XYZ file of C-alpha atoms in Angstrom:
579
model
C 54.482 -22.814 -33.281
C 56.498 -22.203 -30.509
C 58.911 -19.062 -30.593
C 62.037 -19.095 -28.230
C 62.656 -16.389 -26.002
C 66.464 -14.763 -25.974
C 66.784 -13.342 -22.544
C 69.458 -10.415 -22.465
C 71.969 -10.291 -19.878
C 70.256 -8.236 -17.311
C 66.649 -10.235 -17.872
C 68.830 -13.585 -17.359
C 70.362 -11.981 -14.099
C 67.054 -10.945 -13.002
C 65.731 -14.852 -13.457
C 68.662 -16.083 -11.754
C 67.429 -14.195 -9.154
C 64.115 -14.342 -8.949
C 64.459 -18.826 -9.083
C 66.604 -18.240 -5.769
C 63.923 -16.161 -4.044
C 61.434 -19.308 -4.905
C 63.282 -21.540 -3.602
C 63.883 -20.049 -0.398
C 59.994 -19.527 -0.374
C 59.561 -23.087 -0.872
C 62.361 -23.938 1.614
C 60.711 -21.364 4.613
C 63.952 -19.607 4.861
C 64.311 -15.738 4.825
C 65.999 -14.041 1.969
C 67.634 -10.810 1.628
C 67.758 -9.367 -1.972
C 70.506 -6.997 -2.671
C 69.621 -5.076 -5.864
C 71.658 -2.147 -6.839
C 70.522 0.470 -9.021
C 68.789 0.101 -12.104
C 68.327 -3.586 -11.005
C 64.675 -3.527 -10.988
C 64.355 -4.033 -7.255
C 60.309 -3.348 -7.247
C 60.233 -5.347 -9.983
C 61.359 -8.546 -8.054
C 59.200 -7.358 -5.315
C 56.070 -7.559 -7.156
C 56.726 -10.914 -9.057
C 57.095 -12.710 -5.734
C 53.722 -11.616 -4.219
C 52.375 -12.490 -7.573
C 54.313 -16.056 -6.953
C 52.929 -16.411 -3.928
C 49.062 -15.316 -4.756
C 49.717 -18.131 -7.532
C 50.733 -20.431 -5.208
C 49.024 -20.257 -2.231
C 46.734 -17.041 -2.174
C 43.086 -18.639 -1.998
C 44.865 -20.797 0.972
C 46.050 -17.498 3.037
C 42.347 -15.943 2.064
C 40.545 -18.579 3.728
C 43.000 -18.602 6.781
C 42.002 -14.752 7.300
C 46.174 -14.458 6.627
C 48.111 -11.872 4.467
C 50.993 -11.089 3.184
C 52.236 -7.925 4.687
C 54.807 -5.678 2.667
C 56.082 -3.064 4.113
C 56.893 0.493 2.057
C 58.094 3.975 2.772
C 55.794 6.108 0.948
C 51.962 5.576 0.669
C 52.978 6.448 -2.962
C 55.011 3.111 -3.096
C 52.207 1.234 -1.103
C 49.613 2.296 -3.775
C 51.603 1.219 -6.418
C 52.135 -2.133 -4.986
C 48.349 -2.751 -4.381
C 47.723 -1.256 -7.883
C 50.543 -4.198 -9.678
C 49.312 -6.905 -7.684
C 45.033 -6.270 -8.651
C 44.573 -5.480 -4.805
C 44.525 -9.242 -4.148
C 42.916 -9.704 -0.524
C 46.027 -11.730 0.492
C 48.349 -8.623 -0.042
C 48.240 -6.021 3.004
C 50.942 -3.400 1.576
C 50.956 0.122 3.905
C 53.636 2.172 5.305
C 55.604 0.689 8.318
C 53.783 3.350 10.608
C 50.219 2.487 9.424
C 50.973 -1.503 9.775
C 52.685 -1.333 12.696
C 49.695 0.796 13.959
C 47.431 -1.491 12.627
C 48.738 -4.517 15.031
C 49.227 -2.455 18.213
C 46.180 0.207 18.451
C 43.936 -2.446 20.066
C 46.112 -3.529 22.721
C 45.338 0.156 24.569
C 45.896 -0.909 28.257
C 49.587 -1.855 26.778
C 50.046 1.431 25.209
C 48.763 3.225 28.159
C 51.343 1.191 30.862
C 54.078 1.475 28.166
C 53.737 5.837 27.313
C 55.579 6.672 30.048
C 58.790 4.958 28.834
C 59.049 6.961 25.471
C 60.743 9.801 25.261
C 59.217 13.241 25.714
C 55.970 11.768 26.946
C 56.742 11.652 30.988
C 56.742 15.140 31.334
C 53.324 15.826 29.057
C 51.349 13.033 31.190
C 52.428 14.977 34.402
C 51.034 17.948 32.848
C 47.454 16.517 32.418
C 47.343 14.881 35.655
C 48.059 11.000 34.355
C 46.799 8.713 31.892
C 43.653 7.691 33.232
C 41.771 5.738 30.989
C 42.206 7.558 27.657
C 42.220 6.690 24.438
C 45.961 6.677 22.308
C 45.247 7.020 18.573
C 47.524 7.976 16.085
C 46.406 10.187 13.258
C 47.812 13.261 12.469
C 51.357 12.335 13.290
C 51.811 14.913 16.344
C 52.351 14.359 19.669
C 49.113 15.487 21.539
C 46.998 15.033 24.999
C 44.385 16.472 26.696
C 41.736 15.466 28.926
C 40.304 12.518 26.646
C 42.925 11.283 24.456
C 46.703 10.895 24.025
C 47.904 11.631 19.839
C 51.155 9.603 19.434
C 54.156 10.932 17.005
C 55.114 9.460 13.993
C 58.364 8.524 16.221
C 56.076 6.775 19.066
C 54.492 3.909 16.699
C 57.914 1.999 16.088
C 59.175 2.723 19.698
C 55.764 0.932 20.726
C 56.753 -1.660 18.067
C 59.946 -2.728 19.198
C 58.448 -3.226 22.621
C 55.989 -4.791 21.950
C 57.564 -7.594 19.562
C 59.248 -8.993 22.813
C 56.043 -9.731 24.049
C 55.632 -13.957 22.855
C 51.827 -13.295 22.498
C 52.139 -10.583 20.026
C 54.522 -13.089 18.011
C 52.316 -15.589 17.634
C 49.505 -12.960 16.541
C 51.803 -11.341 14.901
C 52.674 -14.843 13.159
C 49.454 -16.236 12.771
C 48.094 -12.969 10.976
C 50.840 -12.665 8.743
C 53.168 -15.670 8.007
C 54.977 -13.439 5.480
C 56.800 -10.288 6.018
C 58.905 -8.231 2.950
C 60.345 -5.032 3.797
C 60.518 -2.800 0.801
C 63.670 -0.552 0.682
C 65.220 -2.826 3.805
C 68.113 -0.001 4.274
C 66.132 2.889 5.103
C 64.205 0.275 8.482
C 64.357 2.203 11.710
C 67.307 0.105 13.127
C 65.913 -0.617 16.381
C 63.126 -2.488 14.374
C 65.019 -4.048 12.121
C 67.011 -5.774 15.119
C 63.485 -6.432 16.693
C 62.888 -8.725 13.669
C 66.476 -10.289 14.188
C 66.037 -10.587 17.782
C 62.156 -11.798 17.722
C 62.018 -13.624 14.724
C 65.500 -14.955 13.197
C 67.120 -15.674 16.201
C 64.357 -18.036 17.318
C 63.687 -19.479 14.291
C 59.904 -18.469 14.865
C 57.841 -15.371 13.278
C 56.802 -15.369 9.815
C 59.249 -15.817 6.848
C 60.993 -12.605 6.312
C 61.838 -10.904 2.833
C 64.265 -7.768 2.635
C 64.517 -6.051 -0.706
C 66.515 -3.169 -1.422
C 69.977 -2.199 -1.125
C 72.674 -1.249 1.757
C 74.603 1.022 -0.716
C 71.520 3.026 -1.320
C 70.809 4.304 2.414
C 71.438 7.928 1.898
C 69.730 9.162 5.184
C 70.693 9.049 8.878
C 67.896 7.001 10.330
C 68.076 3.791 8.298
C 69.916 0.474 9.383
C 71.773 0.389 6.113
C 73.487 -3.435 5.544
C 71.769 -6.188 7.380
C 73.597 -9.474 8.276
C 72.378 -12.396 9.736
C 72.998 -16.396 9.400
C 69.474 -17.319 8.509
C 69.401 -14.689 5.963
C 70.191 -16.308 2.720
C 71.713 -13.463 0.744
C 70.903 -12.855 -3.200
C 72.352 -10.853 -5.454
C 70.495 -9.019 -8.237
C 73.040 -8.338 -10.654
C 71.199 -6.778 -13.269
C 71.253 -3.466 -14.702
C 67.933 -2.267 -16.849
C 68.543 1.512 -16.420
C 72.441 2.472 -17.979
C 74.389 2.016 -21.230
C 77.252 -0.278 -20.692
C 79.540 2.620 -20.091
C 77.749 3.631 -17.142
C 77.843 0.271 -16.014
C 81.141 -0.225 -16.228
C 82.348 2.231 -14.121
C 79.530 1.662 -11.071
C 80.774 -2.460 -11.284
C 84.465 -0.500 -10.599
C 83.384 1.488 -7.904
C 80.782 -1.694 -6.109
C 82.642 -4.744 -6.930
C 81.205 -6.687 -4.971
C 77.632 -6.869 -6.997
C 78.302 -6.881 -10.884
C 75.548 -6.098 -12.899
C 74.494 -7.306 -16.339
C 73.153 -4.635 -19.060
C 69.840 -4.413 -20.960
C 71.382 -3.867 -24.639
C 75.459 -4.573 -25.015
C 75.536 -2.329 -27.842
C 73.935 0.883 -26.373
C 75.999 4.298 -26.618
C 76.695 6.815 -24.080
C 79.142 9.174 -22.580
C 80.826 9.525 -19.190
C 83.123 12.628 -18.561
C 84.835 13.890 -15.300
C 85.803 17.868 -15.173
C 87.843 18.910 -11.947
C 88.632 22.859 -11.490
C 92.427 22.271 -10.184
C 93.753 25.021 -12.406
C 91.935 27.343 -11.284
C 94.381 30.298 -10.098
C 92.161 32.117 -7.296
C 91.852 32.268 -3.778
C 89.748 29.432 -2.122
C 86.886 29.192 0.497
C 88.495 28.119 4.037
C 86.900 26.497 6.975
C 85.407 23.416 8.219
C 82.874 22.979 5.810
C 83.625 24.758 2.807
C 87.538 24.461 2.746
C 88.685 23.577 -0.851
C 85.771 24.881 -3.019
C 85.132 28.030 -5.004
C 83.659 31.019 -4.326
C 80.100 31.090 -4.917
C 80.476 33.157 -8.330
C 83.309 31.054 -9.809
C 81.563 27.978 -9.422
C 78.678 29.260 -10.760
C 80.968 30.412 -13.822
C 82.167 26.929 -14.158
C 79.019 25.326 -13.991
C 77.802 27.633 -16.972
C 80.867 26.875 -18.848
C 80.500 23.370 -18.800
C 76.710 23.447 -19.866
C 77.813 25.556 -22.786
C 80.352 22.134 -23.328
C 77.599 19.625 -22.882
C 75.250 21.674 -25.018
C 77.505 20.805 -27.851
C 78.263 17.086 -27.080
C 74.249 16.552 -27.541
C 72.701 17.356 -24.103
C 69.420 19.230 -23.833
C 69.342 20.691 -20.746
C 65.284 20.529 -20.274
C 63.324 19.275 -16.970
C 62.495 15.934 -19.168
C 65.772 15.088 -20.698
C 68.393 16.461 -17.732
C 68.851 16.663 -14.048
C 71.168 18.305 -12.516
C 72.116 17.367 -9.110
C 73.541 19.583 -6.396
C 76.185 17.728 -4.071
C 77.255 21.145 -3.186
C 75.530 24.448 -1.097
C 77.395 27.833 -3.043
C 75.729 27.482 -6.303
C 72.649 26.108 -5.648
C 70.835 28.106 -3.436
C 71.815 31.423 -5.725
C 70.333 29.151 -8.980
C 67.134 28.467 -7.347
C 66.114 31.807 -5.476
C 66.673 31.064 -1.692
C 70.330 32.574 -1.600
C 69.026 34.932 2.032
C 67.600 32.217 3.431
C 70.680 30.204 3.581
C 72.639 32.649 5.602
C 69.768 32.491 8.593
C 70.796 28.762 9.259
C 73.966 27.290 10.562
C 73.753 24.084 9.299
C 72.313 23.322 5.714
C 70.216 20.560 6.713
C 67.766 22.601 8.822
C 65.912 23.559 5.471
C 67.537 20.868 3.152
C 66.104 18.469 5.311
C 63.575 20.218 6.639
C 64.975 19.470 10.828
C 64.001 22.974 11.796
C 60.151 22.971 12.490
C 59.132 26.187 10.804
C 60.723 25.009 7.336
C 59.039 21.654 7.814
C 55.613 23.008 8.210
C 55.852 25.681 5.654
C 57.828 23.009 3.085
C 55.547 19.943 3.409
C 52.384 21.865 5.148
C 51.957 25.067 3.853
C 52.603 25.785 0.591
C 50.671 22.336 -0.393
C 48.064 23.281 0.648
C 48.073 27.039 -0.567
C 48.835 25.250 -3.807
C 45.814 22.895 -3.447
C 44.351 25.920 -2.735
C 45.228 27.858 -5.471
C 43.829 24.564 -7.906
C 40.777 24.536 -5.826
C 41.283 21.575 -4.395
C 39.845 22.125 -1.201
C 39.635 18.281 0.118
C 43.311 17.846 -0.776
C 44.188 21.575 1.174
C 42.106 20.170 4.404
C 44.030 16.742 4.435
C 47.134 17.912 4.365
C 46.549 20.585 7.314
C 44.919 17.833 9.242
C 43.086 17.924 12.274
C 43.912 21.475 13.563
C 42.001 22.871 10.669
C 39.082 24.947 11.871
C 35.880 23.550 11.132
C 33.403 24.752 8.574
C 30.157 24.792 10.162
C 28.577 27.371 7.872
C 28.789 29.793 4.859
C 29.770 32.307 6.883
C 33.149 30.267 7.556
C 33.392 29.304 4.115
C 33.690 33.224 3.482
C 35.874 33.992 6.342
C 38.191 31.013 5.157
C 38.148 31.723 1.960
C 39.047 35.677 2.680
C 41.764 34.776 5.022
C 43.573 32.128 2.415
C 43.689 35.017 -0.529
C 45.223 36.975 2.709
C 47.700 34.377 2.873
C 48.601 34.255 -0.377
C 49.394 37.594 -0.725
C 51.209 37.437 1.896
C 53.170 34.518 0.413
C 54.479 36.708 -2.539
C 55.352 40.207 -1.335
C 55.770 40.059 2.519
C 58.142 38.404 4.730
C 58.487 35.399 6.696
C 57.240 37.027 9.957
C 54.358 38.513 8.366
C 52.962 34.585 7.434
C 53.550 33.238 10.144
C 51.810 36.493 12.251
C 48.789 36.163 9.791
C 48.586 32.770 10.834
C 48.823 32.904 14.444
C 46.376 35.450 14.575
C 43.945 34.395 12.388
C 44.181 30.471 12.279
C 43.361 29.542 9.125
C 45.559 27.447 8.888
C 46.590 26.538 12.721
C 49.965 25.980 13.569
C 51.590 23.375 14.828
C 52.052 23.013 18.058
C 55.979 22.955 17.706
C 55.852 25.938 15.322
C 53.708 28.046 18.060
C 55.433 27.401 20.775
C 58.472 28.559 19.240
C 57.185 31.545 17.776
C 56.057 32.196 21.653
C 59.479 30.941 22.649
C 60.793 33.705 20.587
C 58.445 36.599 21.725
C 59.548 36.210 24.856
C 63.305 36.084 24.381
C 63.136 39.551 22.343
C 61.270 41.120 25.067
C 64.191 40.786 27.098
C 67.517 43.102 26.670
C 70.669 42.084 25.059
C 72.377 41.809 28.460
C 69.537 39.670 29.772
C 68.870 37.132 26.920
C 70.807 33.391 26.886
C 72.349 32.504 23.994
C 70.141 30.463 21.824
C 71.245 29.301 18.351
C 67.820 28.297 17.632
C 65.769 31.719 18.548
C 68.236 33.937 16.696
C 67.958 31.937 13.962
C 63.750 32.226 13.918
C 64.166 35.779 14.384
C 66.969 36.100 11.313
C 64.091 33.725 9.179
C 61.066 35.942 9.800
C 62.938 38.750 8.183
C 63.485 36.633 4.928
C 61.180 37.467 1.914
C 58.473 34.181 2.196
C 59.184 34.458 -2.339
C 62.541 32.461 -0.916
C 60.551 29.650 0.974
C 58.742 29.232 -1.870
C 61.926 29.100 -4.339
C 63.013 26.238 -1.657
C 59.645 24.118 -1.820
C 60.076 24.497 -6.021
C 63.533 22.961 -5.383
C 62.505 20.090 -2.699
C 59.716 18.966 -4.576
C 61.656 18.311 -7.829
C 59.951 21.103 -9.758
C 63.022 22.033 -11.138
C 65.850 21.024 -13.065
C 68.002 21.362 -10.220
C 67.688 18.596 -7.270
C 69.320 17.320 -4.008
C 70.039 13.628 -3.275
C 66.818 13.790 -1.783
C 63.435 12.727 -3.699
C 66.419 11.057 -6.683
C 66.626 7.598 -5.390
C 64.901 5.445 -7.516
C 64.023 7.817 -9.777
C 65.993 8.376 -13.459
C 66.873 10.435 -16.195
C 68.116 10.618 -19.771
C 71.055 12.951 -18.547
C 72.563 13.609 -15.134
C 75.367 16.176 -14.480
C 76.118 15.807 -10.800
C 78.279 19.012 -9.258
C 80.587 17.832 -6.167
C 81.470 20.634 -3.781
C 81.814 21.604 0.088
C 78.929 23.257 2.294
C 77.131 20.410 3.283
C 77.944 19.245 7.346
C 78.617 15.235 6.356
C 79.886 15.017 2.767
C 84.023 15.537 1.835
C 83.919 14.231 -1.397
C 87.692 14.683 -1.867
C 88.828 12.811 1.752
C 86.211 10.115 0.270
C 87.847 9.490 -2.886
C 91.320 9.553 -1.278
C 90.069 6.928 1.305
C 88.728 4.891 -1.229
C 92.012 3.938 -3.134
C 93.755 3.827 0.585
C 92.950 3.088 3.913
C 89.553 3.848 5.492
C 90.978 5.804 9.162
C 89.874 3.842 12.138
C 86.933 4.725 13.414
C 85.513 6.467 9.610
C 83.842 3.705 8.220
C 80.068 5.191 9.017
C 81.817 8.594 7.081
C 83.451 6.562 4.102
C 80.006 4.754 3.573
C 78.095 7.772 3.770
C 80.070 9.026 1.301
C 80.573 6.505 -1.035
C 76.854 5.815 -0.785
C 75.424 9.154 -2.138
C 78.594 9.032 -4.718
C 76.904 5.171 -5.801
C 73.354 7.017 -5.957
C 74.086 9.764 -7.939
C 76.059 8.304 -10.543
C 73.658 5.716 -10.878
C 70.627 7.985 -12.214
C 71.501 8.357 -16.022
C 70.304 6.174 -18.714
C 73.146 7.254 -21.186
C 74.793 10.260 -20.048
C 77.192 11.197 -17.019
C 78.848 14.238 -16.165
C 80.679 15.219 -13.098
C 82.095 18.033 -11.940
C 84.149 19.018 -9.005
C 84.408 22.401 -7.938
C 85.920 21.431 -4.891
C 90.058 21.044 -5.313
C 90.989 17.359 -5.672
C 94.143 15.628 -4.420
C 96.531 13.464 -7.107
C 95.160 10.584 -5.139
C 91.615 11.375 -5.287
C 92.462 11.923 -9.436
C 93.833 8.535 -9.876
C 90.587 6.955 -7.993
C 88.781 8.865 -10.586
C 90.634 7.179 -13.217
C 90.459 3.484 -11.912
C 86.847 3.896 -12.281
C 85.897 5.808 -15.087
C 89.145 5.644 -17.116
C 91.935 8.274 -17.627
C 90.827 9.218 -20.971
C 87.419 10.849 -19.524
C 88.869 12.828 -16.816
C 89.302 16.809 -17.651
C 90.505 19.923 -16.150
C 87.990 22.601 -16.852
C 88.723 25.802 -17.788
C-alpha cells in the first residue's frame, strides 16, 4: 500500500529549495542559499553532499577528488563528517586547516611570499632572514627561530588569497576539488571571499561553488556579510522549522524580503514588548550609555518583569529560558565580573576577548584548569599547546601536578596579578608570547615615575586588571561559555531555546538600538548603512532564537518613532510600558 506524504509548509519550502540547488548542480552553475533562521540551513547542507555522494561519489573516489566544505568550528566540521558516514568523497575542515592543507607544500612560495604579510618583516630581520626554514602552522601563533617560521591563524588566508591568483594553484586547486560549499558564507574573511569571485566566478573556471548561510546573520566584524555576483544563482529558503507562527510573523515584518513558511499553523505562543519610558529618574549620559538606566534600576526592571513572565507560564531554568544581554549595566553585576568591567574602556576587550590577557585566560586558561580539575590531562595539554613543558619524568609529573593545585588556588582567592606572576615564574602553563611581552611591557613602564611614563591606554589598563580578584575572570568564562542562563549574541547563533527574553540597552561601542529602530521606519543617513545593518542584524538574530516565546525589553528610552516601528512589526496590542 502506498501512503501519501502531506508536506507542511516549511518541509514544502525546504523541497522547493533543495530541487533548485539540484538543478544548478546538474546545470554546473554556483548557487547561493539564503536561509534565515530556523530555516534548517545545515540541513540543506548535508542533503546536497548526500545528493552528490548518490550521484557521483564512487566517480570523485576513483578520480582521487573531493568535495570540500568549508566550516567555522571543528565542532561544525565533525558534525558534517559524522551526517554524511565520513564518505571518502567529503573533505569537511575549518577554512584555516583546508586552506593549510593546499598551501603547506608549496614552502619556497611561502618563504618568498612572508615578507609581504603584516607583522612578519620586522621578525625575519630579527633572526637574520628566512634561509631555508620550514613554515608550519600549528599552534596558531606567530613564531620563528633559527629552524622554523609558526604562521598565525591570520597568515593562512593572507597566504590564500595570494596564492589563488597563481593559474597553477587553480587548476590544482580545481582538479582536487571540483566542488566547493562554504558553510555559514557571511562570516568568509572578505578578502577570500572576493578571491573566489575574482579567481573562480569571474573566469568562469574553478570548481562549482556553493554558499550556504545567511547575510542577515553576520553578527561579527570580520565576515563579508551579503555576497552578490551574476553567476551566483540566488535561492531562497523560506522555511521556518524553529518558531510558532507568531514569531514568524513578526521576523517576515521586520526581513521582507525572505518569507518563511511554519512547521505547524496551529502552534501557540506569545510575543510581548516592555519599554521603560515612564520611568521618572535621572538617566545615564554620554556617548555610549546616553538614554539607559542606571545600573540598579535596570536591574529592578529586569526583576520585575521576570516576576511578570513567571506568571504568564515561563520557567526561567538554563533548559527552558535564555536570557540575552544586548546591554553592559546589568549584566556584568548578574554574573559576578562587575570590577572587571571598570578596568577596560571598551566592552569588547573581554566580551570579545581583543585584549590578549582575557583571551588567554578565557579560551586558554581556565579550560584547561577545568580539564584539569576533571582529570583530563590530554584535553589540559591540547589546549595549552606547544609551549607546554614537557614531561620527561615522574619527577615533572610531581612538579606539574604541585604547581597546577598552586594555580588553582590561586584562581579562587588571589588576584589577577598573582596568576599571571605564578605563571611567569613557574611556567606551568607558559604564556603566550603576546601575554609575556606585555606583562614585561608593563614592568617596565611602572618602573618609571609618573612624570616620565607615556600615556598608554593599554598598560594602565593591565595594571588596573592585575588588581581584579581572578573569582571575576572566572564569573566571565561561566558567562562566555554559555554556562549560564544569561548570554551575549555571541555563542547564540544557531543555537535555540524554548524561551528568550532579550534586554536592549546602551554600553556596548557599536549597537544604538533606539537610532536603529528610528532608521528603520525612515531614512538610513548617508554613509550608515554598515551601522543600520549591524544593527538590524543582531536585532534579526536575537529575536529569532525562541521556539514559542518572545520577550523584549528596553531599558534604554525609546523615541515615538522607534515605538511605532515596534508596532508595525509585532503589533500595537503587544507593546507595554513597564512599571
Amino acid at each position: 500500500m502506498i501512503v501519501d506524504t502531506v508536506l507542511n509548509p516549511a518541509e514544502q519550502a525546504a523541497e522547493i529549495a533543495l530541487e533548485k540547488i539540484r538543478k544548478c548542480i546538474s546545470k554546473r552553475k554556483s548557487f547561493l542559499l539564503e536561509a534565515g533562521a530556523g530555516a534548517g540551513k545545515t540541513y540543506s547542507l548535508i542533503e546536497t553532499l548526500k545528493y552528490l555522494i548518490m550521484e557521483m561519489g564512487n566517480d570523485l573516489v576513483s578520480k582521487h577528488q573531493q568535495i570540500a566544505c568549508i566550516t567555522y568550528t571543528n565542532v561544525a566540521a565533525n558534525e558534517i563528517m559524522a551526517r554524511t558516514d565520513s564518505h571518502p568523497a567529503i573533505h569537511s575542515s575549518t577554512i584555516h586547516h583546508f586552506c593549510w592543507s593546499l598551501i603547506e607544500n608549496f614552502q619556497p612560495y611561502l618563504r618568498e611570499k612572508i615578507s609581504e604579510i603584516n607583522k612578519w618583516h620586522e621578525k625575519i630581520g630579527e633572526v637574520g632572514g628566512i634561509n631555508d626554514k620550514v613554515v608550519k602552522y600549528t599552534t596558531g601563533y606567530r613564531k620563528i627561530d633559527d629552524e622554523e617560521i609558526t604562521l598565525h591563524h591570520d597568515d593562512i588566508l593572507s597566504f590564500m588569497v595570494m596564492i589563488l591568483n597563481e593559474t597553477k594553484f587553480q587548476n590544482l586547486f580545481t582538479k582536487r576539488y571540483p566542488f566547493l560549499f562554504i558553510d555559514e558564507y557571511q562570516d568568509t574573511e572578505i578578502n577570500f571571499s572576493d578571491a573566489l569571485k575574482n579567481c573562480f566566478l569571474d573566469t568562469g573556471t574553478g570548481p562549482l561553488i556553493g554558499f550556504f548561510g545567511d547575510h542577515w546573520q553576520k553578527i561579527y566584524g570580520a565576515g563579508c556579510g551579503k555576497i552578490e555576483h551574476p553567476k551566483l544563482e540566488r535561492i531562497g529558503k523560506e522555511a521556518n522549522f524553529r518558531s510558532v507562527p507568531i514569531i514568524v510573523n513578526s521576523l517576515n515584518n521586520i526581513r521582507q524580503d525572505l518569507p518563511q513558511m511554519v512547521r505547524d499553523p496551529e502552534a501557540s505562543g506569545a510575543i510581548s514588548i516592555y519599554h521603560t519610558n515612564n520611568w521618572q529618574g535621572t538617566r545615564q549620559t554620554g556617548g555610549h550609555w546616553g538614554g539607559d538606566l542606571p545600573s540598579e534600576d535596570a536591574h529592578n526592571y529586569l526583576e520585575n518583569l521576570k516576576g511578570l513572565l513567571e506568571g504568564e507560564g515561563w520557567e526561567f531554568s538554563s533548559d527552558k529560558t535564555k536570557i540575552l544581554m544586548l546591554t553592559h549595566n546589568v549584566l556584568a553585576a548578574e554574573q559576578g565580573y562587575r570590577n572587571l568591567t571598570d578596568v577596560f574602556r571598551f566592552t569588547d576587550s573581554f566580551i570579545k576577548k581583543e585584549d590578549p590577557h582575557i583571551a588567554f585566560m578565557v579560551d586558554k586558561l581556565e579550560p584547561a584548569c577545568r580539564a584539569y580539575q576533571k582529570k583530563c590531562y590530554g584535553e589540559m595539554f591540547s589546549l595549552l599547546g606547544s609551549r607546554t613543558p614537557l614531561l620527561s619524568s615522574n619527577h615533572d609529573k610531581k612538579v606539574w601536578v604541585k604547581e597546577m593545585n598552586t594555580l588553582l588556588n590561586l584562581r579562587e582567592f588571589k588576584t589577577v596579578g598573582d596568576v599571571m606572576d605564578h605563571l611567569i615564574e613557574k611556567k606551568r602553563p607558559s604564556l603566550p608570547e603576546s601575554v609575556e611581552n606585555k606583562e614585561q611591557r608593563l614592568q617596565e613602564w611602572l618602573l618609571k615615575s609618573s612624570d616620565e611614563r607615556e600615556e598608554s591606554r593599554t598598560l594602565s589598563e593591565l595594571s588596573d586588571l592585575r588588581k581584579i580578584n581572578y573569582s571575576e575572570v572566572i564569573a566571565l568564562t561561566n558567562f562566555l561559555t554559555e554556562s549560564t542562563l544569561f548570554s551575549t549574541k555571541h555563542g547564540v547563533k544557531g543555537v535555540e531555546f524554548e524561551n528568550v527574553l532579550v534586554v536592549f540597552g546602551r554600553g556596548w561601542n557599536h549597537y544604538n538600538f533606539n537610532q536603529f529602530l528610528e532608521w528603520a521606519s525612515g531614512t538610513i543617513p548617508a554613509g550608515k548603512e554598515p551601522t543600520f545593518e549591524r544593527n538590524r542584524n543582531l536585532f534579526y538574530v536575537t529575536c529569532s532564537r525562541p521556539k514559542k516565546r518572545l520577550c523584549l525589553l528596553f531599558t534604554q528610552k525609546l523615541s515615538h518613532s522607534a515605538i511605532k516601528t515596534l508596532e508595525q512589526w509585532f503589533g500595537t496590542k503587544n507593546i507595554f510600558a513597564l512599571q
